[in-house]
mmCIF file of C-alpha atoms in Angstrom:
data_model
loop_
_atom_site.group_PDB
_atom_site.id
_atom_site.type_symbol
_atom_site.label_atom_id
_atom_site.label_comp_id
_atom_site.label_asym_id
_atom_site.label_seq_id
_atom_site.Cartn_x
_atom_site.Cartn_y
_atom_site.Cartn_z
ATOM 1 C CA MET A 1 87.845 80.470 142.453
ATOM 2 C CA GLN A 2 89.244 81.717 139.148
ATOM 3 C CA LYS A 3 92.844 82.493 138.208
ATOM 4 C CA SER A 4 93.691 85.841 136.607
ATOM 5 C CA ILE A 5 96.456 86.516 134.076
ATOM 6 C CA PRO A 6 97.526 89.987 132.831
ATOM 7 C CA TYR A 7 97.038 90.346 129.091
ATOM 8 C CA MET A 8 96.602 92.796 126.263
ATOM 9 C CA GLN A 9 94.645 92.306 123.071
ATOM 10 C CA PHE A 10 95.971 93.813 119.853
ATOM 11 C CA ARG A 11 94.886 93.927 116.272
ATOM 12 C CA GLY A 12 98.010 93.213 114.317
ATOM 13 C CA GLY A 13 97.596 93.659 110.563
ATOM 14 C CA SER A 14 94.484 91.729 109.551
ATOM 15 C CA SER A 15 94.574 89.446 112.597
ATOM 16 C CA LYS A 16 94.033 89.938 116.303
ATOM 17 C CA GLY A 17 95.073 88.050 119.388
ATOM 18 C CA LEU A 18 96.061 88.007 123.032
ATOM 19 C CA PHE A 19 99.543 89.140 124.093
ATOM 20 C CA PHE A 20 101.223 87.867 127.237
ATOM 21 C CA ASN A 21 104.475 88.632 129.012
ATOM 22 C CA ALA A 22 106.283 85.287 129.178
ATOM 23 C CA SER A 23 106.921 85.867 132.885
ATOM 24 C CA ASP A 24 103.153 85.717 133.522
ATOM 25 C CA LEU A 25 102.835 82.215 132.048
ATOM 26 C CA PRO A 26 104.246 78.859 133.201
ATOM 27 C CA ALA A 27 107.670 77.974 131.829
ATOM 28 C CA ASP A 28 106.506 74.395 131.230
ATOM 29 C CA GLU A 29 105.130 74.133 127.684
ATOM 30 C CA THR A 30 102.249 71.802 128.576
ATOM 31 C CA GLU A 31 101.078 73.957 131.468
ATOM 32 C CA ARG A 32 101.498 77.112 129.399
ATOM 33 C CA ASN A 33 99.354 75.729 126.604
ATOM 34 C CA LYS A 34 96.641 74.650 129.061
ATOM 35 C CA MET A 35 96.527 78.175 130.464
ATOM 36 C CA VAL A 36 96.431 79.810 127.031
ATOM 37 C CA LEU A 37 93.651 77.488 125.863
ATOM 38 C CA ALA A 38 91.694 78.302 129.026
ATOM 39 C CA ALA A 39 92.072 82.021 128.268
ATOM 40 C CA MET A 40 90.934 81.574 124.676
ATOM 41 C CA GLU A 41 88.258 78.912 125.157
ATOM 42 C CA GLY A 42 87.392 78.926 128.878
ATOM 43 C CA ALA A 43 85.677 75.700 129.844
ATOM 44 C CA GLY A 44 84.635 75.133 126.228
ATOM 45 C CA HIS A 45 87.578 72.931 125.302
ATOM 46 C CA GLY A 46 87.522 72.564 121.510
ATOM 47 C CA ASP A 47 84.375 74.690 121.139
ATOM 48 C CA PRO A 48 84.653 76.304 117.675
ATOM 49 C CA ARG A 49 82.638 79.304 118.925
ATOM 50 C CA GLN A 50 85.095 79.892 121.814
ATOM 51 C CA ILE A 51 82.067 81.345 123.559
ATOM 52 C CA ASP A 52 83.486 80.892 127.079
ATOM 53 C CA GLY A 53 86.829 82.576 126.343
ATOM 54 C CA LEU A 54 88.394 85.511 124.541
ATOM 55 C CA GLY A 55 88.993 83.685 121.253
ATOM 56 C CA GLY A 56 87.226 85.026 118.192
ATOM 57 C CA GLY A 57 86.014 81.750 116.692
ATOM 58 C CA THR A 58 88.164 81.994 113.534
ATOM 59 C CA SER A 59 91.798 81.188 112.820
ATOM 60 C CA LEU A 60 92.545 84.897 112.252
ATOM 61 C CA THR A 61 91.220 85.856 115.691
ATOM 62 C CA SER A 62 92.508 82.862 117.685
ATOM 63 C CA LYS A 63 96.131 83.873 117.937
ATOM 64 C CA VAL A 64 98.479 84.421 120.864
ATOM 65 C CA ALA A 65 101.853 86.127 121.290
ATOM 66 C CA VAL A 66 104.210 85.358 124.168
ATOM 67 C CA VAL A 67 106.844 88.105 124.496
ATOM 68 C CA SER A 68 110.000 88.449 126.574
ATOM 69 C CA ILE A 69 113.375 90.178 126.646
ATOM 70 C CA SER A 70 115.746 88.208 124.438
ATOM 71 C CA LYS A 71 118.881 86.591 125.799
ATOM 72 C CA SER A 72 120.369 86.376 122.299
ATOM 73 C CA PRO A 73 123.165 88.873 121.562
ATOM 74 C CA GLY A 74 122.121 91.749 119.324
ATOM 75 C CA VAL A 75 118.425 90.915 119.671
ATOM 76 C CA ASP A 76 115.922 92.842 121.798
ATOM 77 C CA LEU A 77 112.824 90.661 122.093
ATOM 78 C CA ASP A 78 111.764 87.038 121.771
ATOM 79 C CA TYR A 79 108.347 86.408 120.220
ATOM 80 C CA LEU A 80 106.669 83.014 120.383
ATOM 81 C CA PHE A 81 103.517 82.633 118.295
ATOM 82 C CA LEU A 82 100.772 80.244 119.370
ATOM 83 C CA GLN A 83 97.992 79.371 116.921
ATOM 84 C CA VAL A 84 94.894 78.032 118.665
ATOM 85 C CA VAL A 85 93.422 75.485 116.258
ATOM 86 C CA VAL A 86 89.739 76.363 116.258
ATOM 87 C CA GLY A 87 87.461 73.472 117.112
ATOM 88 C CA LYS A 88 90.347 71.176 118.037
ATOM 89 C CA GLY A 89 91.314 72.483 121.460
ATOM 90 C CA THR A 90 94.994 72.364 120.526
ATOM 91 C CA ILE A 91 97.848 74.787 119.945
ATOM 92 C CA SER A 92 100.265 74.812 117.008
ATOM 93 C CA THR A 93 103.755 76.305 117.225
ATOM 94 C CA THR A 94 104.984 75.024 113.850
ATOM 95 C CA GLN A 95 104.381 78.371 112.146
ATOM 96 C CA THR A 96 104.686 82.041 112.964
ATOM 97 C CA CYS A 97 102.481 85.027 112.136
ATOM 98 C CA GLY A 98 103.684 88.284 110.629
ATOM 99 C CA ASN A 99 100.427 90.095 111.385
ATOM 100 C CA ILE A 100 100.613 89.358 115.092
ATOM 101 C CA LEU A 101 104.329 90.218 115.015
ATOM 102 C CA ALA A 102 103.290 93.797 114.159
ATOM 103 C CA GLY A 103 101.823 94.051 117.654
ATOM 104 C CA VAL A 104 104.881 92.715 119.490
ATOM 105 C CA LEU A 105 106.836 95.963 119.782
ATOM 106 C CA PRO A 106 103.769 98.054 120.734
ATOM 107 C CA PHE A 107 102.965 95.451 123.387
ATOM 108 C CA ALA A 108 106.529 95.452 124.708
ATOM 109 C CA VAL A 109 106.411 99.246 125.067
ATOM 110 C CA GLU A 110 102.931 99.299 126.627
ATOM 111 C CA ALA A 111 103.902 96.498 129.044
ATOM 112 C CA GLY A 112 107.138 98.213 130.068
ATOM 113 C CA ILE A 113 109.291 95.377 128.741
ATOM 114 C CA ILE A 114 111.372 97.877 126.773
ATOM 115 C CA LYS A 115 111.538 101.662 126.917
ATOM 116 C CA ALA A 116 110.308 103.717 123.981
ATOM 117 C CA GLN A 117 112.524 106.275 122.240
ATOM 118 C CA HIS A 118 111.610 109.560 120.566
ATOM 119 C CA PRO A 119 110.387 109.778 117.831
ATOM 120 C CA VAL A 120 110.838 106.169 116.630
ATOM 121 C CA THR A 121 111.554 102.973 118.538
ATOM 122 C CA THR A 122 113.341 100.197 116.655
ATOM 123 C CA ALA A 123 113.899 96.681 117.943
ATOM 124 C CA LYS A 124 115.167 93.387 116.584
ATOM 125 C CA ILE A 125 112.734 90.588 117.310
ATOM 126 C CA ASN A 126 113.655 86.915 117.391
ATOM 127 C CA ILE A 127 110.807 84.840 115.960
ATOM 128 C CA ALA A 128 111.157 81.909 118.348
ATOM 129 C CA ASN A 129 109.083 79.490 116.254
ATOM 130 C CA THR A 130 111.462 79.630 113.303
ATOM 131 C CA GLY A 131 114.567 81.476 114.503
ATOM 132 C CA GLY A 132 114.157 84.290 111.999
ATOM 133 C CA ILE A 133 114.911 87.914 112.893
ATOM 134 C CA CYS A 134 112.685 90.895 112.127
ATOM 135 C CA GLU A 135 113.710 94.504 112.623
ATOM 136 C CA VAL A 136 110.628 96.519 113.548
ATOM 137 C CA SER A 137 110.287 100.309 113.640
ATOM 138 C CA LEU A 138 107.411 101.889 115.561
ATOM 139 C CA GLN A 139 106.351 105.539 115.801
ATOM 140 C CA THR A 140 106.712 106.631 119.435
ATOM 141 C CA PRO A 141 106.662 110.440 119.653
ATOM 142 C CA ASN A 142 107.516 111.612 123.179
ATOM 143 C CA GLY A 143 108.018 107.987 124.176
ATOM 144 C CA GLU A 144 104.392 106.940 123.609
ATOM 145 C CA VAL A 145 103.053 104.513 121.024
ATOM 146 C CA GLN A 146 101.253 106.317 118.208
ATOM 147 C CA TYR A 147 98.377 104.314 116.759
ATOM 148 C CA SER A 148 96.715 106.895 114.505
ATOM 149 C CA GLY A 149 98.129 107.555 111.062
ATOM 150 C CA ASN A 150 97.605 107.350 107.314
ATOM 151 C CA ALA A 151 98.862 103.833 106.518
ATOM 152 C CA LYS A 152 96.237 101.619 104.879
ATOM 153 C CA VAL A 153 96.325 97.840 105.113
ATOM 154 C CA ASP A 154 93.830 96.104 102.832
ATOM 155 C CA GLY A 155 91.542 93.872 104.837
ATOM 156 C CA VAL A 156 91.621 96.308 107.791
ATOM 157 C CA PRO A 157 89.102 99.185 108.125
ATOM 158 C CA GLY A 158 90.437 102.721 108.369
ATOM 159 C CA THR A 159 94.047 103.846 108.567
ATOM 160 C CA ALA A 160 96.721 103.780 111.275
ATOM 161 C CA ALA A 161 100.365 104.598 111.976
ATOM 162 C CA PRO A 162 102.743 102.496 109.843
ATOM 163 C CA ILE A 163 104.859 99.802 111.472
ATOM 164 C CA ILE A 164 107.880 98.911 109.339
ATOM 165 C CA CYS A 165 108.866 95.239 109.458
ATOM 166 C CA ASN A 166 112.115 94.155 107.794
ATOM 167 C CA TYR A 167 112.621 90.389 107.888
ATOM 168 C CA LEU A 168 116.344 89.673 107.920
ATOM 169 C CA GLU A 169 116.637 85.889 108.215
ATOM 170 C CA THR A 170 113.588 84.169 106.777
ATOM 171 C CA VAL A 171 114.866 82.014 103.895
ATOM 172 C CA GLY A 172 114.183 78.388 104.767
ATOM 173 C CA ALA A 173 113.125 79.400 108.281
ATOM 174 C CA THR A 174 110.994 76.273 108.755
ATOM 175 C CA CYS A 175 112.064 73.874 106.005
ATOM 176 C CA GLY A 176 115.782 74.669 105.925
ATOM 177 C CA THR A 177 115.999 75.912 102.339
ATOM 178 C CA LEU A 178 114.141 78.285 100.022
ATOM 179 C CA LEU A 179 113.047 75.409 97.773
ATOM 180 C CA PRO A 180 112.511 72.511 100.211
ATOM 181 C CA THR A 181 112.070 69.871 97.492
ATOM 182 C CA GLY A 182 115.141 71.092 95.607
ATOM 183 C CA ASN A 183 112.992 71.886 92.577
ATOM 184 C CA ALA A 184 111.306 74.992 91.211
ATOM 185 C CA LYS A 185 108.406 72.804 90.149
ATOM 186 C CA ASP A 186 107.059 69.399 91.185
ATOM 187 C CA ILE A 187 104.066 67.349 90.115
ATOM 188 C CA ILE A 188 101.605 65.834 92.609
ATOM 189 C CA ASN A 189 98.506 63.991 91.411
ATOM 190 C CA GLY A 190 98.987 65.528 87.980
ATOM 191 C CA VAL A 191 99.069 69.120 89.294
ATOM 192 C CA ALA A 192 102.172 71.312 88.981
ATOM 193 C CA ILE A 193 103.234 72.883 92.275
ATOM 194 C CA THR A 194 106.019 75.069 93.651
ATOM 195 C CA CYS A 195 107.054 74.518 97.265
ATOM 196 C CA ILE A 196 108.771 77.510 98.856
ATOM 197 C CA ASP A 197 109.766 78.785 102.297
ATOM 198 C CA ASN A 198 110.798 82.405 102.740
ATOM 199 C CA GLY A 199 109.377 82.720 106.233
ATOM 200 C CA MET A 200 106.256 80.605 105.659
ATOM 201 C CA PRO A 201 106.075 77.185 103.967
ATOM 202 C CA VAL A 202 103.712 77.604 101.014
ATOM 203 C CA VAL A 203 102.614 75.360 98.162
ATOM 204 C CA LEU A 204 101.666 77.314 95.038
ATOM 205 C CA MET A 205 99.572 75.998 92.180
ATOM 206 C CA LYS A 206 97.785 77.573 89.243
ATOM 207 C CA ALA A 207 94.080 78.138 89.798
ATOM 208 C CA SER A 208 93.495 77.135 86.166
ATOM 209 C CA ASP A 209 95.001 73.692 86.818
ATOM 210 C CA LEU A 210 92.120 73.132 89.247
ATOM 211 C CA ASN A 211 89.502 74.395 86.754
ATOM 212 C CA LEU A 212 89.178 77.726 88.555
ATOM 213 C CA THR A 213 89.442 81.326 87.361
ATOM 214 C CA GLY A 214 91.239 82.413 90.537
ATOM 215 C CA ASN A 215 88.650 85.153 91.160
ATOM 216 C CA GLU A 216 86.242 82.955 93.117
ATOM 217 C CA THR A 217 85.046 84.296 96.455
ATOM 218 C CA LYS A 218 86.038 82.820 99.791
ATOM 219 C CA GLU A 219 82.504 81.444 100.218
ATOM 220 C CA VAL A 220 82.474 79.733 96.815
ATOM 221 C CA LEU A 221 85.851 78.099 97.390
ATOM 222 C CA GLU A 222 85.010 76.893 100.887
ATOM 223 C CA ALA A 223 81.736 75.377 99.668
ATOM 224 C CA ASN A 224 83.582 73.363 96.986
ATOM 225 C CA LYS A 225 84.207 70.127 98.902
ATOM 226 C CA PRO A 226 85.792 68.191 95.978
ATOM 227 C CA LEU A 227 88.254 71.071 95.508
ATOM 228 C CA LYS A 228 89.172 71.085 99.198
ATOM 229 C CA GLN A 229 89.720 67.327 99.125
ATOM 230 C CA THR A 230 91.975 67.657 96.077
ATOM 231 C CA ILE A 231 93.980 70.451 97.696
ATOM 232 C CA GLU A 232 94.366 68.601 100.992
ATOM 233 C CA ALA A 233 95.580 65.453 99.234
ATOM 234 C CA ILE A 234 98.267 67.529 97.499
ATOM 235 C CA ARG A 235 99.140 69.348 100.748
ATOM 236 C CA LEU A 236 99.715 66.111 102.648
ATOM 237 C CA GLN A 237 102.128 64.813 100.012
ATOM 238 C CA ALA A 238 103.839 68.189 99.705
ATOM 239 C CA GLY A 239 104.374 68.248 103.465
ATOM 240 C CA LEU A 240 106.421 65.067 103.245
ATOM 241 C CA MET A 241 108.396 66.407 100.285
ATOM 242 C CA MET A 242 109.093 69.648 102.189
ATOM 243 C CA LYS A 243 110.514 67.643 105.117
ATOM 244 C CA LEU A 244 107.646 68.692 107.383
ATOM 245 C CA GLY A 245 106.512 65.115 107.979
ATOM 246 C CA ASP A 246 102.860 64.251 108.509
ATOM 247 C CA VAL A 247 101.076 67.609 108.268
ATOM 248 C CA SER A 248 97.541 66.273 108.671
ATOM 249 C CA GLN A 249 97.361 67.906 112.112
ATOM 250 C CA GLN A 250 99.536 70.905 111.237
ATOM 251 C CA THR A 251 98.598 74.327 109.903
ATOM 252 C CA ILE A 252 101.528 74.352 107.459
ATOM 253 C CA PRO A 253 102.208 74.312 104.599
ATOM 254 C CA LYS A 254 99.672 76.869 103.411
ATOM 255 C CA ILE A 255 98.199 76.532 99.920
ATOM 256 C CA CYS A 256 98.172 79.424 97.456
ATOM 257 C CA LEU A 257 96.221 79.396 94.191
ATOM 258 C CA VAL A 258 97.700 81.886 91.715
ATOM 259 C CA SER A 259 96.194 83.498 88.636
ATOM 260 C CA LEU A 260 96.698 86.498 86.367
ATOM 261 C CA PRO A 261 96.541 89.893 88.101
ATOM 262 C CA GLN A 262 93.279 91.801 87.830
ATOM 263 C CA ASN A 263 94.089 95.180 89.371
ATOM 264 C CA GLY A 264 97.671 96.083 88.471
ATOM 265 C CA GLY A 265 99.390 93.752 90.928
ATOM 266 C CA VAL A 266 102.010 91.093 90.262
ATOM 267 C CA MET A 267 99.462 88.288 90.396
ATOM 268 C CA ASN A 268 96.164 87.309 91.990
ATOM 269 C CA THR A 269 95.979 84.864 94.912
ATOM 270 C CA ARG A 270 93.614 82.771 97.005
ATOM 271 C CA MET A 271 95.137 81.336 100.201
ATOM 272 C CA PHE A 272 94.001 78.189 102.006
ATOM 273 C CA ILE A 273 95.323 78.410 105.608
ATOM 274 C CA PRO A 274 95.163 75.447 105.234
ATOM 275 C CA HIS A 275 91.488 74.378 105.364
ATOM 276 C CA VAL A 276 89.701 77.716 105.189
ATOM 277 C CA VAL A 277 90.248 80.539 102.722
ATOM 278 C CA HIS A 278 92.002 83.677 103.967
ATOM 279 C CA ASP A 279 90.074 86.947 103.635
ATOM 280 C CA ALA A 280 93.381 88.463 102.497
ATOM 281 C CA ILE A 281 96.856 86.887 102.703
ATOM 282 C CA GLY A 282 99.224 86.346 105.617
ATOM 283 C CA VAL A 283 102.324 88.513 105.924
ATOM 284 C CA LEU A 284 104.968 85.817 105.615
ATOM 285 C CA ALA A 285 102.838 83.880 103.153
ATOM 286 C CA ALA A 286 102.868 87.004 100.959
ATOM 287 C CA VAL A 287 106.657 87.171 101.332
ATOM 288 C CA SER A 288 107.026 83.552 100.191
ATOM 289 C CA VAL A 289 104.576 84.039 97.306
ATOM 290 C CA ALA A 290 106.332 87.209 96.125
ATOM 291 C CA THR A 291 109.676 85.416 96.252
ATOM 292 C CA ALA A 292 108.326 82.638 94.035
ATOM 293 C CA CYS A 293 107.829 85.226 91.275
ATOM 294 C CA LEU A 294 111.629 85.534 91.019
ATOM 295 C CA ILE A 295 112.266 81.816 90.583
ATOM 296 C CA PRO A 296 112.586 80.676 86.941
ATOM 297 C CA LYS A 297 110.311 77.779 85.954
ATOM 298 C CA SER A 298 108.115 78.079 89.051
ATOM 299 C CA VAL A 299 104.339 77.859 88.603
ATOM 300 C CA THR A 300 104.241 81.666 88.625
ATOM 301 C CA GLU A 301 105.980 81.751 85.235
ATOM 302 C CA GLY A 302 103.587 83.197 82.661
ATOM 303 C CA ILE A 303 101.301 84.482 85.430
ATOM 304 C CA ALA A 304 103.400 86.947 87.424
ATOM 305 C CA HIS A 305 103.719 90.375 85.778
ATOM 306 C CA PHE A 306 106.400 92.783 87.012
ATOM 307 C CA GLU A 307 109.141 95.001 85.612
ATOM 308 C CA LYS A 308 112.674 93.663 85.586
ATOM 309 C CA GLY A 309 114.704 95.136 88.423
ATOM 310 C CA THR A 310 111.727 96.060 90.590
ATOM 311 C CA HIS A 311 111.839 95.331 94.308
ATOM 312 C CA PHE A 312 108.137 95.935 94.963
ATOM 313 C CA PHE A 313 105.678 93.075 94.496
ATOM 314 C CA PRO A 314 101.979 93.899 95.032
ATOM 315 C CA ILE A 315 100.182 90.584 95.668
ATOM 316 C CA GLU A 316 96.444 90.721 94.968
ATOM 317 C CA HIS A 317 94.062 88.937 97.359
ATOM 318 C CA PRO A 318 90.269 88.858 97.971
ATOM 319 C CA SER A 319 90.176 92.150 99.911
ATOM 320 C CA GLY A 320 92.821 94.161 98.067
ATOM 321 C CA GLU A 321 96.588 93.840 97.729
ATOM 322 C CA PHE A 322 99.672 93.339 99.874
ATOM 323 C CA THR A 323 102.975 94.859 98.738
ATOM 324 C CA VAL A 324 106.228 93.086 99.598
ATOM 325 C CA ASN A 325 109.575 94.858 99.234
ATOM 326 C CA LEU A 326 112.283 92.302 98.401
ATOM 327 C CA ASP A 327 115.962 93.204 98.641
ATOM 328 C CA PHE A 328 117.538 90.498 96.473
ATOM 329 C CA ASP A 329 120.325 89.669 94.051
ATOM 330 C CA PHE A 330 121.467 86.766 91.902
ATOM 331 C CA SER A 331 124.852 85.125 92.412
ATOM 332 C CA ASP A 332 125.979 82.372 90.018
ATOM 333 C CA GLY A 333 122.376 82.034 88.936
ATOM 334 C CA ASN A 334 121.142 81.557 92.517
ATOM 335 C CA LEU A 335 118.560 83.855 94.102
ATOM 336 C CA ASN A 336 119.700 85.534 97.334
ATOM 337 C CA ILE A 337 117.110 87.254 99.531
ATOM 338 C CA ASN A 338 118.810 89.804 101.765
ATOM 339 C CA ARG A 339 115.754 91.376 103.331
ATOM 340 C CA SER A 340 111.975 91.190 103.000
ATOM 341 C CA GLY A 341 110.113 94.354 103.982
ATOM 342 C CA VAL A 342 106.422 94.952 104.665
ATOM 343 C CA ILE A 343 104.290 97.689 106.201
ATOM 344 C CA ARG A 344 101.733 96.703 108.830
ATOM 345 C CA THR A 345 99.609 98.524 111.387
ATOM 346 C CA ALA A 346 98.464 97.572 114.888
ATOM 347 C CA ARG A 347 96.133 98.876 117.576
ATOM 348 C CA LEU A 348 95.766 98.154 121.262
ATOM 349 C CA LEU A 349 92.178 96.946 121.779
ATOM 350 C CA SER A 350 92.041 96.055 125.465
ATOM 351 C CA LYS A 351 94.159 95.238 128.478
ATOM 352 C CA GLY A 352 93.639 93.931 131.979
ATOM 353 C CA ASP A 353 93.227 90.440 133.414
ATOM 354 C CA VAL A 354 91.729 87.427 131.687
ATOM 355 C CA PHE A 355 90.102 85.012 134.117
ATOM 356 C CA ILE A 356 90.389 81.279 133.597
ATOM 357 C CA PRO A 357 88.563 78.454 135.373
ATOM 358 C CA SER A 358 90.503 77.221 138.388
#
């Protein structure tokens, strides 16, 4: 009396989620979402524990990738990201996820969607949520995915084989422009902010402007209800200014509190995603935050520390650091981002059939 759907579960970066071949899900968006929610939550619609499904009960473990061969010329795969909003029983497609993207090519190889090459398989992936393109390189000696290796991703235990992700078309992917408000700095409720979109819409503000050091733990920040109310009030107004409309039910824009670096990075961060604090920092959020360091008069001015001409931007976060490699130049005083590179890892955790209530 139950329906079964083939799936795989991957850890991608510091997230994990279910991966489906698009051909195994309904083409109709409403029916597809119902099926995905049933897989993640079972009969417990909106249950924050997700005890009756395969969801992990947190935003970082309630993610889904839908993968297919791309029909776009010069592109190999289409990747649609679905964020299950924990406790709400809904799905958001307004954002993408760079961590889960790290598992897309391994999944496509394991599922037989594309054939692996020796010793490296490279594919261009269309990020269907935003239209951006990411070129991903995966180690596949003898045509098999290699998961073991020496690459370390902070926030993830152990080491694994590196997966190289070069984002080619991320500037303004969601909002249309790098600086959606047209300004390097805006003021909302007396707090200076920088709104930016280089793959992920993010609102940056100085931790000190909110009477914080920037080194507070996730638990301390999440327990500070007045702070969360202040941040959400700013986020709602910023959403309108960034042409995202009413974001009260959306997971974007993210909020990033920035402060002076503590461990040799460019600067220190605390990410609200948007209502809980990230244990680390999201891939594309890190790309947007790193890009903000290059913008004169942004809120990072006086905080970000890096050598002129560098292309490597280590962003500190609660569990370590995340290095972004930006290929950029300035033309007539305007910042041009040609490519944004990151290193991620992924691991296949399980595969088989997930059973959903009929």
